[in-house]
Short mmCIF file of C-alpha atoms in Angstrom, two decimals:
data_model
loop_
_atom_site.label_atom_id
_atom_site.label_comp_id
_atom_site.label_asym_id
_atom_site.label_seq_id
_atom_site.Cartn_x
_atom_site.Cartn_y
_atom_site.Cartn_z
CA MET A 1 5.74 -27.23 -5.16
CA LEU A 2 6.89 -23.71 -4.38
CA PHE A 3 10.25 -22.52 -3.07
CA GLY A 4 10.98 -19.02 -1.79
CA MET A 5 14.13 -17.50 -0.36
CA GLY A 6 14.54 -14.00 1.02
CA ASN A 7 14.77 -11.64 3.98
CA PRO A 8 12.48 -12.67 6.84
CA LEU A 9 11.57 -9.45 8.65
CA LEU A 10 9.18 -8.50 11.40
CA ASP A 11 7.05 -5.60 10.14
CA ILE A 12 6.45 -2.83 12.65
CA SER A 13 3.68 -0.69 11.18
CA ALA A 14 2.27 2.55 12.46
CA VAL A 15 0.37 5.51 11.08
CA VAL A 16 2.67 8.53 11.06
CA ASP A 17 2.45 12.13 9.83
CA LYS A 18 4.40 14.11 7.25
CA ASN A 19 6.63 15.57 10.00
CA PHE A 20 7.75 12.07 10.91
CA LEU A 21 8.63 11.32 7.28
CA ASP A 22 10.45 14.64 6.91
CA LYS A 23 12.37 14.14 10.14
CA PHE A 24 13.91 10.93 8.79
CA GLY A 25 14.11 12.07 5.16
CA LEU A 26 11.56 9.54 3.89
CA LYS A 27 9.43 9.65 0.74
CA PRO A 28 5.74 8.78 1.31
CA ASN A 29 5.88 5.73 -0.98
CA ASP A 30 9.26 4.04 -1.04
CA GLN A 31 11.34 1.14 0.18
CA ILE A 32 14.85 1.71 1.47
CA LEU A 33 17.49 0.04 3.61
CA ALA A 34 18.02 1.61 7.03
CA GLU A 35 21.11 3.74 7.53
CA ASP A 36 22.60 5.04 10.79
CA LYS A 37 20.32 8.08 10.67
CA HIS A 38 17.29 5.76 10.89
CA LYS A 39 18.30 4.07 14.17
CA ALA A 40 16.15 6.50 16.15
CA LEU A 41 13.21 5.88 13.80
CA PHE A 42 12.84 2.31 15.07
CA GLU A 43 12.91 3.48 18.69
CA GLU A 44 10.39 6.22 17.96
CA ILE A 45 7.91 4.21 15.88
CA VAL A 46 7.36 1.60 18.60
CA LYS A 47 6.31 4.40 20.96
CA ARG A 48 3.49 5.41 18.61
CA ASN A 49 -0.03 4.82 19.91
CA LYS A 50 -1.09 2.08 17.53
CA VAL A 51 1.77 -0.17 16.53
CA GLU A 52 1.15 -3.51 14.84
CA TYR A 53 3.67 -6.32 14.50
CA HIS A 54 3.34 -8.68 11.55
CA ALA A 55 5.60 -11.29 10.04
CA GLY A 56 6.95 -9.72 6.88
CA GLY A 57 9.72 -9.74 4.36
CA SER A 58 8.67 -9.54 0.73
CA THR A 59 9.28 -13.13 -0.41
CA GLN A 60 7.93 -14.61 2.80
CA ASN A 61 4.74 -12.54 2.39
CA SER A 62 4.25 -13.85 -1.15
CA VAL A 63 4.69 -17.54 -0.33
CA LYS A 64 2.36 -17.14 2.64
CA ILE A 65 -0.34 -15.62 0.45
CA ALA A 66 0.09 -18.42 -2.10
CA GLN A 67 -0.37 -20.97 0.71
CA TRP A 68 -3.40 -19.08 2.07
CA MET A 69 -5.05 -19.07 -1.38
CA LEU A 70 -4.43 -22.81 -1.71
CA GLN A 71 -5.56 -23.62 1.85
CA LYS A 72 -4.89 -27.36 1.57
CA PRO A 73 -2.57 -29.26 1.48
CA HIS A 74 -0.41 -27.44 4.02
CA LYS A 75 3.27 -26.77 3.43
CA VAL A 76 3.07 -26.44 -0.34
CA ALA A 77 5.66 -23.68 0.03
CA THR A 78 9.14 -23.87 1.53
CA PHE A 79 10.95 -20.73 2.64
CA PHE A 80 14.65 -20.10 3.43
CA GLY A 81 16.08 -17.03 5.15
CA CYS A 82 18.13 -15.97 8.16
CA ILE A 83 16.87 -14.90 11.60
CA GLY A 84 18.36 -14.31 15.06
CA LYS A 85 17.87 -16.49 18.12
CA ASP A 86 15.60 -13.97 19.86
CA ASP A 87 11.98 -13.06 20.57
CA PHE A 88 11.34 -11.53 17.15
CA GLY A 89 12.78 -14.71 15.60
CA LYS A 90 10.38 -16.79 17.67
CA ILE A 91 7.46 -14.66 16.46
CA LEU A 92 8.51 -15.20 12.81
CA LYS A 93 8.73 -18.96 13.36
CA LYS A 94 5.32 -19.05 15.01
CA LYS A 95 3.74 -16.91 12.28
CA ALA A 96 5.22 -19.08 9.50
CA GLU A 97 3.82 -22.15 11.24
CA GLU A 98 0.38 -20.55 11.60
CA ALA A 99 0.47 -19.76 7.87
CA HIS A 100 1.38 -23.42 7.14
CA VAL A 101 4.57 -22.43 5.35
CA ASP A 102 7.48 -24.83 5.70
CA ALA A 103 10.08 -22.32 6.87
CA HIS A 104 13.65 -23.50 7.33
CA TYR A 105 15.50 -20.57 8.86
CA TYR A 106 19.24 -20.31 9.19
CA GLU A 107 19.55 -19.19 12.81
CA GLN A 108 22.58 -17.30 14.08
CA THR A 109 23.50 -15.30 17.18
CA GLU A 110 25.65 -12.49 15.74
CA GLU A 111 22.73 -10.31 14.64
CA PRO A 112 19.15 -9.85 15.89
CA THR A 113 16.16 -10.73 13.71
CA GLY A 114 15.56 -8.13 11.01
CA THR A 115 12.75 -5.59 11.22
CA CYS A 116 10.96 -3.34 8.77
CA ALA A 117 9.34 -0.08 9.80
CA ALA A 118 6.21 0.52 7.74
CA CYS A 119 5.40 4.22 8.05
CA ILE A 120 1.82 4.69 6.91
CA THR A 121 0.43 8.03 5.71
CA GLY A 122 -2.98 7.85 4.02
CA ASP A 123 -2.78 5.11 1.40
CA ASN A 124 1.00 5.45 1.09
CA ARG A 125 3.58 3.39 2.89
CA SER A 126 7.26 4.11 3.33
CA LEU A 127 9.27 1.02 4.26
CA VAL A 128 12.59 1.17 6.07
CA ALA A 129 14.23 -2.22 6.41
CA ASN A 130 16.83 -2.95 9.04
CA LEU A 131 18.02 -6.30 7.67
CA ALA A 132 20.27 -7.27 10.60
CA ALA A 133 20.10 -11.11 10.75
CA ALA A 134 18.49 -11.34 7.29
CA ASN A 135 21.77 -10.02 5.92
CA CYS A 136 23.68 -12.95 7.46
CA TYR A 137 22.32 -15.70 5.19
CA LYS A 138 25.20 -17.95 4.12
CA LYS A 139 24.97 -20.23 1.11
CA GLU A 140 27.57 -22.69 2.38
CA LYS A 141 26.06 -22.80 5.89
CA HIS A 142 22.48 -23.40 4.78
CA LEU A 143 21.53 -23.69 1.08
CA ASP A 144 24.40 -26.08 0.28
CA LEU A 145 23.51 -28.55 3.04
CA ASP A 146 22.17 -31.74 1.45
CA SER A 147 19.03 -31.80 3.59
CA ASN A 148 18.19 -28.24 2.51
CA TRP A 149 19.17 -28.58 -1.14
CA GLU A 150 16.86 -31.61 -1.41
CA LEU A 151 13.96 -29.28 -0.55
CA VAL A 152 15.04 -26.94 -3.35
CA GLU A 153 15.16 -29.81 -5.84
CA LYS A 154 11.61 -30.89 -4.96
CA ALA A 155 10.04 -27.59 -6.02
CA LYS A 156 8.56 -26.82 -9.45
CA VAL A 157 8.29 -23.05 -9.09
CA TYR A 158 10.85 -20.69 -7.51
CA TYR A 159 10.34 -17.14 -6.32
CA ILE A 160 12.95 -14.77 -4.92
CA ALA A 161 12.39 -11.04 -4.45
CA GLY A 162 15.09 -8.72 -5.79
CA PHE A 163 15.73 -7.60 -2.21
CA PHE A 164 17.75 -10.79 -1.62
CA LEU A 165 20.31 -9.61 -4.20
CA THR A 166 21.73 -7.38 -1.47
CA VAL A 167 22.32 -10.42 0.75
CA SER A 168 23.32 -13.53 -1.19
CA PRO A 169 23.43 -13.25 -5.00
CA GLU A 170 25.39 -16.53 -5.11
CA SER A 171 22.46 -18.34 -3.44
CA ILE A 172 20.05 -16.86 -5.98
CA LEU A 173 22.26 -17.94 -8.89
CA LYS A 174 22.51 -21.50 -7.61
CA VAL A 175 18.70 -21.79 -7.39
CA ALA A 176 18.13 -19.97 -10.70
CA LYS A 177 20.55 -22.21 -12.58
CA HIS A 178 18.94 -25.32 -11.09
CA ALA A 179 15.53 -24.13 -12.32
CA SER A 180 16.85 -23.27 -15.77
CA GLU A 181 18.72 -26.55 -16.24
CA ASN A 182 15.65 -28.56 -15.21
CA ASN A 183 13.14 -26.48 -17.19
CA LYS A 184 11.37 -25.35 -14.03
CA ILE A 185 9.99 -21.83 -13.47
CA PHE A 186 12.17 -19.21 -11.80
CA CYS A 187 10.45 -15.95 -10.82
CA MET A 188 11.97 -12.75 -9.59
CA ASN A 189 10.86 -9.26 -8.58
CA LEU A 190 12.50 -5.89 -9.24
CA SER A 191 11.36 -5.13 -5.66
CA ALA A 192 12.50 -1.49 -5.33
CA PRO A 193 14.13 1.24 -7.43
CA PHE A 194 17.36 0.99 -5.41
CA ILE A 195 17.89 -2.61 -6.55
CA SER A 196 18.18 -1.62 -10.23
CA GLN A 197 20.24 1.43 -9.30
CA PHE A 198 22.78 -0.03 -6.90
CA PHE A 199 22.61 -3.80 -7.43
CA LYS A 200 22.36 -3.80 -11.20
CA GLU A 201 25.35 -6.10 -11.69
CA PRO A 202 24.04 -9.05 -9.61
CA LEU A 203 20.52 -8.40 -10.98
CA MET A 204 21.72 -8.70 -14.58
CA LYS A 205 23.71 -11.84 -13.76
CA VAL A 206 20.49 -13.54 -12.68
CA MET A 207 18.30 -12.06 -15.43
CA PRO A 208 19.14 -14.71 -18.10
CA TYR A 209 17.59 -17.32 -15.78
CA VAL A 210 14.43 -15.35 -15.00
CA ASP A 211 11.27 -16.89 -16.52
CA ILE A 212 8.83 -14.48 -14.89
CA LEU A 213 9.78 -10.96 -13.81
CA PHE A 214 7.49 -8.92 -11.56
CA GLY A 215 7.69 -5.24 -10.68
CA ASN A 216 5.64 -2.08 -10.28
CA GLU A 217 5.58 1.00 -12.51
CA THR A 218 8.23 2.92 -10.53
CA GLU A 219 10.61 -0.03 -10.44
CA ALA A 220 10.05 -0.68 -14.15
CA ALA A 221 10.88 2.96 -14.99
CA THR A 222 14.08 2.88 -12.92
CA PHE A 223 15.11 -0.45 -14.45
CA ALA A 224 14.56 0.97 -17.96
CA LYS A 225 16.61 4.05 -17.14
CA GLU A 226 19.50 1.96 -15.76
CA LEU A 227 19.49 -0.24 -18.87
CA GLY A 228 19.28 2.71 -21.24
CA PHE A 229 15.93 1.72 -22.79
CA GLU A 230 15.24 5.44 -23.42
CA THR A 231 11.49 5.16 -22.91
CA ASP A 232 9.04 5.63 -20.06
CA ASP A 233 6.24 3.78 -21.86
CA ILE A 234 5.57 0.82 -19.56
CA ALA A 235 4.42 -1.46 -22.40
CA VAL A 236 7.64 -0.82 -24.33
CA ILE A 237 9.68 -1.41 -21.16
CA ALA A 238 7.89 -4.75 -20.64
CA ASN A 239 8.60 -5.75 -24.22
CA LYS A 240 12.29 -4.77 -24.08
CA THR A 241 12.69 -6.56 -20.74
CA GLN A 242 11.14 -9.71 -22.20
CA ASN A 243 13.70 -9.66 -25.01
CA LEU A 244 16.78 -9.47 -22.77
CA PRO A 245 19.08 -12.53 -23.17
CA LYS A 246 17.69 -15.77 -21.74
CA GLU A 247 19.33 -19.11 -20.95
CA ASN A 248 16.44 -21.58 -21.17
CA ALA A 249 15.01 -20.98 -24.64
CA LYS A 250 12.15 -23.47 -24.00
CA ARG A 251 10.36 -20.81 -21.97
CA GLN A 252 9.72 -17.31 -23.25
CA ARG A 253 10.21 -14.77 -20.46
CA LEU A 254 7.04 -13.32 -19.05
CA VAL A 255 7.09 -9.77 -17.70
CA VAL A 256 4.35 -8.53 -15.36
CA PHE A 257 4.24 -4.93 -14.15
CA THR A 258 1.57 -3.72 -11.72
CA GLN A 259 0.58 -0.04 -11.54
CA GLY A 260 -1.42 0.39 -8.35
CA LYS A 261 -5.01 1.20 -9.33
CA ASP A 262 -4.12 1.30 -13.04
CA ASP A 263 -4.05 -1.72 -15.35
CA THR A 264 -1.49 -4.46 -14.86
CA VAL A 265 0.77 -4.80 -17.89
CA ALA A 266 1.90 -8.25 -19.05
CA THR A 267 3.69 -9.69 -22.05
CA VAL A 268 1.54 -12.24 -23.86
CA GLY A 269 3.64 -13.92 -26.52
CA ASP A 270 5.24 -10.98 -28.33
CA GLU A 271 2.36 -8.68 -27.51
CA VAL A 272 1.78 -6.57 -24.40
CA THR A 273 -1.68 -6.79 -22.82
CA MET A 274 -3.38 -4.66 -20.16
CA PHE A 275 -5.38 -6.31 -17.38
CA PRO A 276 -7.68 -4.01 -15.35
CA VAL A 277 -7.52 -4.39 -11.55
CA LEU A 278 -10.57 -4.91 -9.33
CA ASP A 279 -12.46 -1.74 -8.43
CA ILE A 280 -12.19 -0.61 -4.83
CA ASP A 281 -13.66 2.37 -3.02
CA GLN A 282 -10.86 4.69 -1.88
CA ASN A 283 -12.37 4.61 1.63
CA ASP A 284 -11.88 0.85 1.84
CA ILE A 285 -8.11 1.10 1.39
CA VAL A 286 -6.54 0.72 4.81
CA ASP A 287 -2.88 0.31 3.89
CA THR A 288 -1.15 -0.60 0.62
CA ASN A 289 1.79 -2.26 2.40
CA GLY A 290 2.09 -5.79 1.01
CA ALA A 291 -0.12 -5.19 -2.07
CA GLY A 292 2.71 -6.07 -4.46
CA ASP A 293 3.72 -9.11 -2.42
CA ALA A 294 0.08 -10.23 -2.32
CA PHE A 295 -0.26 -9.86 -6.09
CA VAL A 296 2.74 -12.15 -6.57
CA GLY A 297 1.36 -14.59 -3.98
CA GLY A 298 -1.97 -14.86 -5.78
CA PHE A 299 -0.18 -15.21 -9.10
CA LEU A 300 2.04 -18.02 -7.75
CA PHE A 301 -1.03 -19.81 -6.34
CA ALA A 302 -2.50 -20.09 -9.85
CA LEU A 303 0.92 -20.74 -11.40
CA VAL A 304 1.70 -23.83 -9.31
CA GLN A 305 -1.64 -25.18 -10.51
CA GLU A 306 -0.53 -24.56 -14.09
CA GLN A 307 -3.34 -22.13 -14.83
CA SER A 308 -3.36 -19.61 -17.69
CA LEU A 309 -1.72 -16.20 -17.48
CA GLU A 310 -5.17 -14.55 -17.30
CA GLU A 311 -6.05 -16.71 -14.29
CA CYS A 312 -2.69 -16.02 -12.61
CA ILE A 313 -3.23 -12.27 -12.95
CA ARG A 314 -6.86 -12.53 -11.81
CA ALA A 315 -5.73 -14.40 -8.69
CA GLY A 316 -3.02 -11.79 -8.11
CA HIS A 317 -5.51 -8.95 -8.38
CA TYR A 318 -7.86 -10.71 -5.97
CA ALA A 319 -5.15 -11.23 -3.33
CA ALA A 320 -3.93 -7.62 -3.58
CA ASN A 321 -7.51 -6.37 -3.28
CA VAL A 322 -7.93 -8.32 -0.01
CA ILE A 323 -4.62 -7.17 1.47
CA ILE A 324 -5.12 -3.42 0.94
CA ARG A 325 -8.29 -3.54 3.05
CA ARG A 326 -6.21 -4.62 6.07
CA VAL A 327 -3.17 -3.47 8.04
CA GLY A 328 0.10 -5.05 6.91
CA CYS A 329 0.27 -8.15 4.77
CA THR A 330 -2.48 -9.98 6.68
CA PHE A 331 -5.52 -11.89 5.47
CA PRO A 332 -8.84 -13.29 6.68
CA GLU A 333 -9.07 -16.96 7.64
CA LYS A 334 -10.20 -18.14 4.21
CA PRO A 335 -10.16 -16.67 0.71
CA ASP A 336 -13.39 -16.37 -1.29
CA PHE A 337 -11.75 -16.55 -4.69
CA HIS A 338 -13.69 -18.39 -7.38
#
């Protein structure tokens, strides 16, 4: 039913202090790609007292959450991405299996499996991704193979985080065009401010095929700035984004922007509606890493069941509310969503 493609990463999360952030020039709440100056960060973070390893990568997190919300049948979601033939790769395979996601990784030996350092301070998280193997995904070596493309064709709903634009925009376009031509649903995420800033060209090439666009308030503001919308009103940004050119006219684009503890903003027809999130005591928030991915996962769970927008958002809010009470993008054995 559901197809996802993205960067499979092993999350290495640890609670750090402001000195650690300053040392590596990190903002408290951000997502960036690792540069040479961050090499030492990965060595240093694993020496911290409490380090947790979790299967991560934005798209993979979301399809896992969707599968967790569904429970049965297993393997409703298929996931493509690139890993290395190493221990971290084995962990990712095992974790995908445990989550009942049908992961088909492109495995190569040139680069090790990608990692993402999640530097937690209070309820902020600064993510530094070292893509490594994830960056080696090759359309012609994996997506184009008949046995793999058949899996793509089976799906009804597609989700790819904007992060994958840095790796294989041609793979995204192939999937997006397939969805558009067959009147299926293609979803994408703005993912991080740097995507709109530095990968605007590939992003805008895919945009005409995007049926549902996700993002948070910071990403939405950066996107608006890059496109010259000349507004920082999130409702206006949502509306203008909805009205960008679109290939498949049978489906009006839906734009959904989350804002942390503030209302989620969504386009409903030509209107923009606010949806309040679930209340949570500040003391119950353990770590907001994965909250956005979880929201999308919950949303996709309701979407593949063809539920209303209100239900999709309600499911997204529920999933995010569960995830922020735990370290990393992890979840209890069963959901209690009604």
